[in-house]
Tab-separated table of C-alpha atoms in Angstrom:
chain	number	residue	atom	x	y	z
A	190	MET	CA	105.808	90.946	105.814
A	191	LYS	CA	104.853	92.361	109.163
A	192	HIS	CA	107.706	94.177	110.849
A	193	LEU	CA	107.717	95.563	114.355
A	194	LEU	CA	105.493	98.392	113.168
A	195	LEU	CA	102.467	99.254	115.254
A	196	ILE	CA	101.612	102.504	116.814
A	197	ILE	CA	103.636	102.918	119.876
A	198	LEU	CA	104.727	105.403	122.324
A	199	ILE	CA	107.541	106.388	124.940
A	200	PHE	CA	109.920	107.887	127.413
A	201	SER	CA	112.507	108.272	130.151
A	202	TYR	CA	112.034	106.180	133.117
A	203	CYS	CA	113.505	105.515	136.434
A	204	SER	CA	112.257	106.477	139.804
A	205	SER	CA	114.364	109.225	141.229
A	206	TYR	CA	112.708	109.771	144.571
A	207	GLY	CA	113.447	108.457	148.044
A	208	GLN	CA	117.204	108.057	147.837
A	209	GLU	CA	118.828	110.350	150.373
A	210	GLU	CA	116.197	112.622	151.895
A	211	PRO	CA	112.817	111.557	153.316
A	212	ILE	CA	109.915	111.966	150.921
A	213	GLN	CA	107.780	114.930	151.897
A	214	THR	CA	104.087	114.412	152.654
A	215	GLU	CA	103.100	116.650	149.745
A	216	GLU	CA	105.153	114.544	147.353
A	217	ILE	CA	103.659	111.341	148.712
A	218	ASP	CA	100.195	112.774	148.061
A	219	THR	CA	101.189	113.713	144.505
A	220	LEU	CA	102.557	110.240	143.843
A	221	THR	CA	99.412	108.679	145.245
A	222	HIS	CA	97.320	110.772	142.853
A	223	PHE	CA	99.636	109.848	140.011
A	224	PHE	CA	99.425	106.090	140.584
A	225	ASN	CA	95.662	106.379	141.000
A	226	PHE	CA	95.552	108.150	137.640
A	227	ILE	CA	97.583	105.379	136.034
A	228	ASP	CA	95.182	102.820	137.515
A	229	GLU	CA	92.281	104.794	136.074
A	230	ILE	CA	93.844	104.730	132.603
A	231	SER	CA	94.383	100.980	132.871
A	232	THR	CA	90.834	100.431	134.103
A	233	ALA	CA	89.416	102.573	131.301
A	234	ILE	CA	91.229	100.422	128.748
A	235	ASP	CA	90.215	97.170	130.462
A	236	LYS	CA	86.559	98.252	130.463
A	237	ASN	CA	86.733	99.951	127.055
A	238	ASP	CA	85.700	103.300	128.538
A	239	ARG	CA	86.041	105.154	125.244
A	240	GLU	CA	85.527	108.614	126.779
A	241	PHE	CA	88.079	108.556	129.598
A	242	ILE	CA	91.290	109.515	127.775
A	243	PHE	CA	89.657	112.286	125.763
A	244	LYS	CA	87.926	113.742	128.833
A	245	HIS	CA	91.204	113.765	130.754
A	246	THR	CA	93.257	115.329	127.957
A	247	ASP	CA	94.263	118.978	128.350
A	248	SER	CA	91.993	121.288	126.352
A	249	THR	CA	95.046	123.085	124.981
A	250	THR	CA	96.145	119.824	123.348
A	251	ILE	CA	92.775	119.509	121.616
A	252	GLU	CA	93.033	123.120	120.471
A	253	LYS	CA	96.486	122.398	119.099
A	254	ILE	CA	95.025	119.650	116.919
A	255	LEU	CA	92.205	121.915	115.731
A	256	THR	CA	94.628	124.628	114.613
A	257	LYS	CA	96.164	122.105	112.185
A	258	VAL	CA	92.969	120.909	110.495
A	259	PRO	CA	92.452	122.028	106.891
A	260	ASP	CA	89.125	123.869	107.287
A	261	THR	CA	88.487	125.877	110.447
A	262	LEU	CA	84.803	126.323	109.484
A	263	TYR	CA	84.170	122.756	110.638
A	264	LYS	CA	85.916	122.778	113.993
A	265	ASP	CA	82.950	121.249	115.818
A	266	ILE	CA	82.917	118.333	113.392
A	267	TYR	CA	86.654	117.866	113.726
A	268	LYS	CA	86.434	117.982	117.516
A	269	LYS	CA	84.016	115.061	117.393
A	270	GLU	CA	86.441	113.238	115.108
A	271	ILE	CA	89.263	113.925	117.568
A	272	GLU	CA	87.158	112.392	120.320
A	273	LYS	CA	86.612	109.345	118.095
A	274	GLY	CA	90.359	109.117	117.574
A	275	TYR	CA	91.028	108.918	121.311
A	276	ALA	CA	88.174	106.437	121.679
A	277	ALA	CA	89.697	104.255	118.960
A	278	LEU	CA	93.022	104.205	120.816
A	279	THR	CA	91.247	102.865	123.906
A	280	THR	CA	89.318	100.279	121.914
A	281	ASN	CA	92.403	99.075	120.058
A	282	MET	CA	94.238	98.403	123.317
A	283	HIS	CA	91.118	96.867	124.889
A	284	ASN	CA	90.708	94.472	121.957
A	285	ALA	CA	94.404	93.596	122.053
A	286	ILE	CA	94.187	92.640	125.734
A	287	ASN	CA	91.082	90.542	125.094
A	288	ALA	CA	92.973	88.771	122.311
A	289	GLY	CA	95.622	87.683	124.809
A	290	GLU	CA	98.130	90.442	124.131
A	291	TYR	CA	99.889	92.449	126.827
A	292	TYR	CA	99.539	96.086	127.852
A	293	ASN	CA	101.261	96.985	131.103
A	294	PHE	CA	102.447	100.048	132.984
A	295	ILE	CA	106.196	99.636	133.561
A	296	ASN	CA	107.708	102.709	135.167
A	297	TYR	CA	107.772	106.479	135.148
A	298	THR	CA	109.863	109.573	135.643
A	299	ARG	CA	109.109	113.233	136.266
A	300	ASP	CA	110.686	116.589	135.550
A	301	ASP	CA	111.062	119.779	137.587
A	302	ASP	CA	107.765	121.143	136.261
A	303	ASN	CA	105.879	118.302	137.939
A	304	THR	CA	105.231	116.631	134.614
A	305	PHE	CA	105.088	112.836	134.815
A	306	TYR	CA	105.984	110.404	132.040
A	307	ALA	CA	104.280	107.025	132.457
A	308	LEU	CA	105.541	104.193	130.272
A	309	PHE	CA	103.254	101.406	129.129
A	310	ARG	CA	104.534	98.393	127.212
A	311	TYR	CA	102.412	96.873	124.475
A	312	PHE	CA	103.487	93.409	123.387
A	313	SER	CA	102.020	90.973	120.912
A	314	ASN	CA	103.601	87.770	119.637
A	315	ASP	CA	102.242	88.577	116.200
A	316	SER	CA	102.858	92.312	115.975
A	317	GLY	CA	105.884	92.831	118.177
A	318	LEU	CA	106.835	95.393	120.768
A	319	ASN	CA	105.485	98.862	121.411
A	320	TYR	CA	105.637	101.517	124.093
A	321	HIS	CA	103.155	104.221	125.023
A	322	GLN	CA	104.295	107.202	127.044
A	323	TYR	CA	101.467	109.041	128.752
A	324	ILE	CA	102.582	112.596	129.570
A	325	ALA	CA	100.604	114.046	132.477
A	326	THR	CA	100.754	117.194	134.580
A	327	TYR	CA	99.462	117.775	138.089
A	328	LYS	CA	97.174	120.759	138.388
A	329	ASP	CA	94.444	121.687	140.885
A	330	ASP	CA	94.876	118.406	142.774
A	331	LYS	CA	94.366	116.229	139.713
A	332	PHE	CA	96.276	114.896	136.734
A	333	ILE	CA	95.526	115.750	133.135
A	334	LEU	CA	97.074	114.281	129.995
A	335	LYS	CA	99.190	116.553	127.852
A	336	ASP	CA	99.783	113.947	125.165
A	337	ILE	CA	100.851	110.413	124.358
A	338	TYR	CA	104.200	109.961	122.668
A	339	ILE	CA	104.433	107.330	119.951
A	340	LEU	CA	107.837	105.710	119.913
A	341	LEU	CA	108.015	104.034	116.523
A	342	THR	CA	106.700	107.022	114.624
A	343	GLY	CA	108.391	109.564	116.868
A	344	GLN	CA	105.122	111.475	117.090
A	345	ASP	CA	102.702	112.691	119.704
A	346	PHE	CA	99.273	111.149	119.350
A	347	SER	CA	97.826	114.632	118.870
A	348	ASP	CA	100.059	115.166	115.831
A	349	MET	CA	98.977	111.838	114.396
A	350	LEU	CA	95.348	112.870	114.666
A	351	ALA	CA	96.041	116.249	113.086
A	352	ASN	CA	97.810	114.572	110.165
A	353	SER	CA	94.944	112.135	109.680
A	354	PHE	CA	92.531	115.053	109.213
A	355	ASN	CA	94.744	116.840	106.731
A	356	ASN	CA	93.639	114.634	103.858
A	357	SER	CA	92.933	117.265	101.217
A	358	PHE	CA	95.427	117.523	98.389
A	359	ASN	CA	95.527	118.599	94.763
A	360	SER	CA	96.030	115.417	92.768
A	361	GLU	CA	97.431	117.444	89.888
A	362	SER	CA	99.886	119.412	91.964
A	363	LYS	CA	103.503	118.363	92.068
A	364	THR	CA	104.524	120.556	94.987
A	365	ASP	CA	106.139	118.661	97.838
A	366	ALA	CA	103.496	119.916	100.289
A	367	ASP	CA	100.720	118.366	98.223
A	368	LEU	CA	102.759	115.230	97.628
A	369	TYR	CA	103.159	114.845	101.376
A	370	LYS	CA	99.407	115.160	101.891
A	371	LYS	CA	98.848	112.623	99.137
A	372	PHE	CA	101.372	110.286	100.766
A	373	LEU	CA	99.507	110.485	104.099
A	374	VAL	CA	96.157	109.791	102.429
A	375	LEU	CA	97.487	106.761	100.554
A	376	LYS	CA	99.219	105.433	103.662
A	377	ASN	CA	96.077	105.857	105.768
A	378	LEU	CA	94.152	103.940	103.100
A	379	GLY	CA	96.675	101.093	103.284
A	380	LEU	CA	97.935	101.687	99.733
A	381	ASN	CA	101.528	101.353	100.861
A	382	GLU	CA	103.269	100.802	97.550
A	383	LYS	CA	101.627	103.859	96.042
A	384	ALA	CA	102.327	105.831	99.213
A	385	PHE	CA	106.000	104.893	99.134
A	386	LYS	CA	106.364	105.865	95.486
A	387	VAL	CA	104.792	109.263	96.198
A	388	ALA	CA	107.122	109.719	99.178
A	389	GLU	CA	110.113	108.991	96.948
A	390	LYS	CA	109.277	112.086	94.871
A	391	ILE	CA	109.518	114.463	97.841
A	392	THR	CA	112.775	116.420	98.014
A	393	ASP	CA	111.903	119.364	100.281
A	394	THR	CA	114.245	119.063	103.274
A	395	THR	CA	111.720	120.776	105.556
A	396	ILE	CA	109.392	117.823	104.964
A	397	ILE	CA	111.985	115.045	105.077
A	398	ASP	CA	112.271	114.875	108.841
A	399	ARG	CA	112.473	111.881	111.164
A	400	THR	CA	108.719	111.331	111.299
A	401	PHE	CA	108.381	111.414	107.520
A	402	LEU	CA	111.215	108.936	107.074
A	403	ILE	CA	109.704	106.557	109.628
A	404	LEU	CA	106.273	106.713	107.989
A	405	LYS	CA	107.933	106.132	104.629
A	406	SER	CA	109.763	103.064	105.967
A	407	GLN	CA	106.489	101.725	107.368
A	408	SER	CA	104.918	101.912	103.934
A	409	ALA	CA	107.964	100.252	102.401
A	410	SER	CA	107.893	97.428	104.951
A	411	GLU	CA	104.414	96.393	103.850
A	412	TYR	CA	105.319	95.610	100.264
A	413	SER	CA	109.076	95.352	99.641
A	414	ASP	CA	111.939	94.144	101.833
A	415	GLN	CA	114.423	95.908	99.578
A	416	ALA	CA	112.601	99.241	99.777
A	417	TYR	CA	112.309	98.780	103.532
A	418	THR	CA	116.009	98.088	104.074
A	419	GLU	CA	116.972	101.057	101.903
A	420	SER	CA	114.595	103.317	103.836
A	421	MET	CA	115.875	102.077	107.175
A	422	LEU	CA	119.482	102.569	106.126
A	423	GLU	CA	118.695	106.201	105.346
A	424	ILE	CA	117.115	106.656	108.792
A	425	LEU	CA	119.989	104.967	110.634
A	426	GLU	CA	122.515	107.176	108.873
A	427	LYS	CA	120.630	110.358	109.810
A	428	TYR	CA	119.562	109.418	113.345
A	429	PRO	CA	122.064	106.881	114.707
A	430	GLN	CA	121.476	107.597	118.421
A	431	ASP	CA	117.714	108.134	118.416
A	432	PRO	CA	115.853	105.696	120.756
A	433	CYS	CA	112.864	105.763	118.439
A	434	ILE	CA	115.106	104.551	115.618
A	435	THR	CA	116.734	102.006	117.925
A	436	LEU	CA	113.418	100.194	118.285
A	437	LEU	CA	112.828	100.326	114.553
A	438	SER	CA	116.338	99.073	113.876
A	439	ILE	CA	115.823	95.773	115.716
A	440	ASP	CA	113.589	94.528	112.942
A	441	TYR	CA	115.920	95.973	110.311
A	442	PHE	CA	118.972	94.218	111.729
A	443	TYR	CA	116.997	90.990	111.966
A	444	LEU	CA	116.063	91.240	108.306
A	445	LYS	CA	119.730	91.828	107.478
A	446	LYS	CA	120.774	88.941	109.788
A	447	ASP	CA	123.111	91.379	111.525
A	448	PHE	CA	122.771	89.894	114.999
A	449	ASN	CA	125.686	91.763	116.550
A	450	ASN	CA	124.000	95.094	115.912
A	451	LEU	CA	120.620	93.590	116.744
A	452	PHE	CA	121.768	92.574	120.242
A	453	ARG	CA	123.442	95.960	120.685
A	454	ALA	CA	120.163	97.691	119.767
A	455	ILE	CA	118.228	95.594	122.300
A	456	ASP	CA	120.782	96.453	125.003
A	457	ASP	CA	120.566	100.161	124.152
A	458	LEU	CA	116.783	100.082	124.243
A	459	GLU	CA	116.774	98.266	127.583
A	460	ILE	CA	119.029	100.934	129.065
A	461	TYR	CA	116.854	103.713	127.680
A	462	THR	CA	113.498	102.249	128.729
A	463	ASP	CA	114.655	100.459	131.870
A	464	ASP	CA	112.513	97.568	130.617
A	465	ASP	CA	114.021	94.206	131.499
A	466	PHE	CA	111.335	92.413	129.476
A	467	LEU	CA	113.526	93.098	126.447
A	468	LYS	CA	115.619	90.132	127.612
A	469	TYR	CA	112.851	87.944	126.207
A	470	PHE	CA	113.583	89.275	122.725
A	471	LYS	CA	117.290	88.746	123.216
A	472	ALA	CA	116.578	85.150	124.254
A	473	ASN	CA	114.409	84.529	121.189
A	474	TYR	CA	117.006	85.845	118.776
A	475	ALA	CA	119.769	83.958	120.572
A	476	PHE	CA	117.766	80.739	120.289
A	477	GLU	CA	117.272	81.333	116.582
A	478	ILE	CA	121.024	81.514	115.911
A	479	ASP	CA	121.773	78.549	118.202
A	480	GLU	CA	123.307	80.656	120.969
A	481	PHE	CA	121.544	78.454	123.474
A	482	TYR	CA	123.482	79.452	126.583
A	483	LEU	CA	122.642	83.102	125.953
A	484	ALA	CA	119.027	82.102	125.347
A	485	LYS	CA	118.999	80.057	128.572
A	486	GLU	CA	120.352	82.934	130.655
A	487	ASN	CA	117.707	85.330	129.417
A	488	TYR	CA	114.750	82.932	129.472
A	489	GLU	CA	115.595	81.966	133.053
A	490	TYR	CA	115.625	85.636	133.996
A	491	ILE	CA	112.234	86.202	132.361
A	492	ILE	CA	110.473	83.267	134.029
A	493	LYS	CA	111.809	84.444	137.383
A	494	GLU	CA	110.692	88.053	136.926
A	495	TYR	CA	107.557	87.335	134.863
A	496	PRO	CA	106.290	84.023	136.269
A	497	SER	CA	102.944	84.152	134.462
A	498	PHE	CA	104.474	84.632	131.016
A	499	VAL	CA	103.784	81.274	129.370
A	500	GLU	CA	105.843	81.762	126.230
A	501	ALA	CA	109.124	82.027	128.145
A	502	ASP	CA	108.498	78.737	129.993
A	503	VAL	CA	107.905	76.886	126.744
A	504	MET	CA	110.947	78.383	125.055
A	505	LEU	CA	113.160	77.618	128.051
A	506	LEU	CA	112.005	73.999	127.863
A	507	HIS	CA	113.089	73.902	124.224
A	508	THR	CA	116.400	75.503	125.210
A	509	TYR	CA	117.121	72.885	127.889
A	510	HIS	CA	116.392	70.238	125.265
A	511	GLU	CA	118.844	71.794	122.797
A	512	LEU	CA	121.503	71.961	125.526
A	513	ASP	CA	120.829	68.336	126.535
A	514	GLU	CA	119.958	69.288	130.107
A	515	PRO	CA	117.231	66.747	130.944
A	516	GLU	CA	117.285	67.341	134.686
A	517	ASN	CA	116.674	71.061	134.212
A	518	ALA	CA	113.903	70.198	131.764
A	519	ILE	CA	112.241	67.871	134.273
A	520	THR	CA	112.462	70.492	137.029
A	521	LEU	CA	110.901	73.064	134.722
A	522	LEU	CA	108.108	70.671	133.708
A	523	SER	CA	107.308	69.979	137.370
A	524	ASN	CA	107.272	73.684	138.169
A	525	MET	CA	104.975	74.327	135.220
A	526	VAL	CA	102.504	71.695	136.427
A	527	ASN	CA	102.644	73.193	139.927
A	528	ASP	CA	101.877	76.579	138.372
A	529	GLY	CA	98.729	75.237	136.760
A	530	TYR	CA	99.832	73.988	133.351
A	531	SER	CA	98.050	70.909	132.050
A	532	LYS	CA	100.320	67.892	132.405
A	533	LYS	CA	98.662	66.276	129.402
A	534	ASP	CA	99.376	69.342	127.276
A	535	LEU	CA	103.007	69.342	128.367
A	536	ILE	CA	103.356	65.629	127.567
A	537	ASP	CA	101.889	66.276	124.116
A	538	LEU	CA	104.263	69.206	123.638
A	539	VAL	CA	107.313	67.100	124.449
A	540	LYS	CA	106.061	64.226	122.308
A	541	ASN	CA	105.497	66.454	119.278
A	542	ASP	CA	108.481	68.813	119.581
A	543	MET	CA	111.120	66.850	121.504
A	544	ASN	CA	110.451	63.254	120.602
A	545	ASP	CA	113.928	62.022	121.484
A	546	PHE	CA	113.517	63.447	125.005
A	547	TYR	CA	110.015	61.976	125.147
A	548	LYS	CA	111.480	58.490	124.672
A	549	THR	CA	114.032	58.797	127.480
A	550	LYS	CA	113.712	56.999	130.787
A	551	THR	CA	114.043	60.321	132.587
A	552	PHE	CA	110.934	61.728	130.924
A	553	LYS	CA	108.974	58.487	131.216
A	554	ASN	CA	109.624	58.432	134.960
A	555	TRP	CA	108.402	62.023	135.264
A	556	LYS	CA	105.316	61.240	133.172
A	557	LYS	CA	104.394	58.362	135.464
A	558	GLY	CA	105.381	59.822	138.779
A	559	HIS	CA	104.425	63.479	138.834
């Protein structure tokens, strides 16, 4: 079963400038550079420019990865592998966009050290929701990347790369350090059941941190719902207020059919990320449990704020049908045609999914007259 587990990354976000005092020219220039940098990242991903992110990453970040690799004699080789890792990140997002998935810059914040935190949302109907937080600093009239924070794993991308290189372990050793290395190797190979069973043997509290527990739950999610729920329960007990865990918990609460806590988690995540697109998830879950008025409220918000998002239009049409609101359904159908939807496709959709509505005089009049 695929849970909401993809690499993802995040956070803090709200604009804090321009409220009481006029923005200074210097700050305007900095913001202009920042938004240009964000555009360059987006363009690099759109064009699959595999070198851009690596070339614009701070050299100290690369050195930090190299200090964690198992054999310093091969630093040049590892540096090339690090570059491949950044290139793969670009390609993965590029391929996702080409497959019809979504990757969008949402908002940003900054701290007193002139470090900017740019939030990108990754969304796929198949894989779920993810966030990428690009952490950039302004130096010598240009921006450089310090790192990319991965929300679901609670890791920086640089740490993920370092862990992926640390694949040597003594298969005979039973020390927790070697077991952890073995766990990472098995997980990276996709042998999730074996990885989880190795992780279960680790008792060293210096190893059992948030990141380890999240990686362990990811392995569990790929082979056993019971192991996954037990792993998630352990995480929720240890890190109840962690935003990273909040995102993970949405899938957990769904699996448990605990919709009260699920909706609370979505609300908490929306507050933390300032991402109103999360209302789409609330609408979907509300629709699933027949809370159609709640679904309607949130779908209507989404189609207003995200007019090109097809899935919300279709789901709102289904919601109007469930609520027996034919006039709203007809208005929505007309708006969809005006927005470029195929009328024939919409007629087929209603015929196949809402046959009782299809047979009504109201729909027949629309079909003939629009």
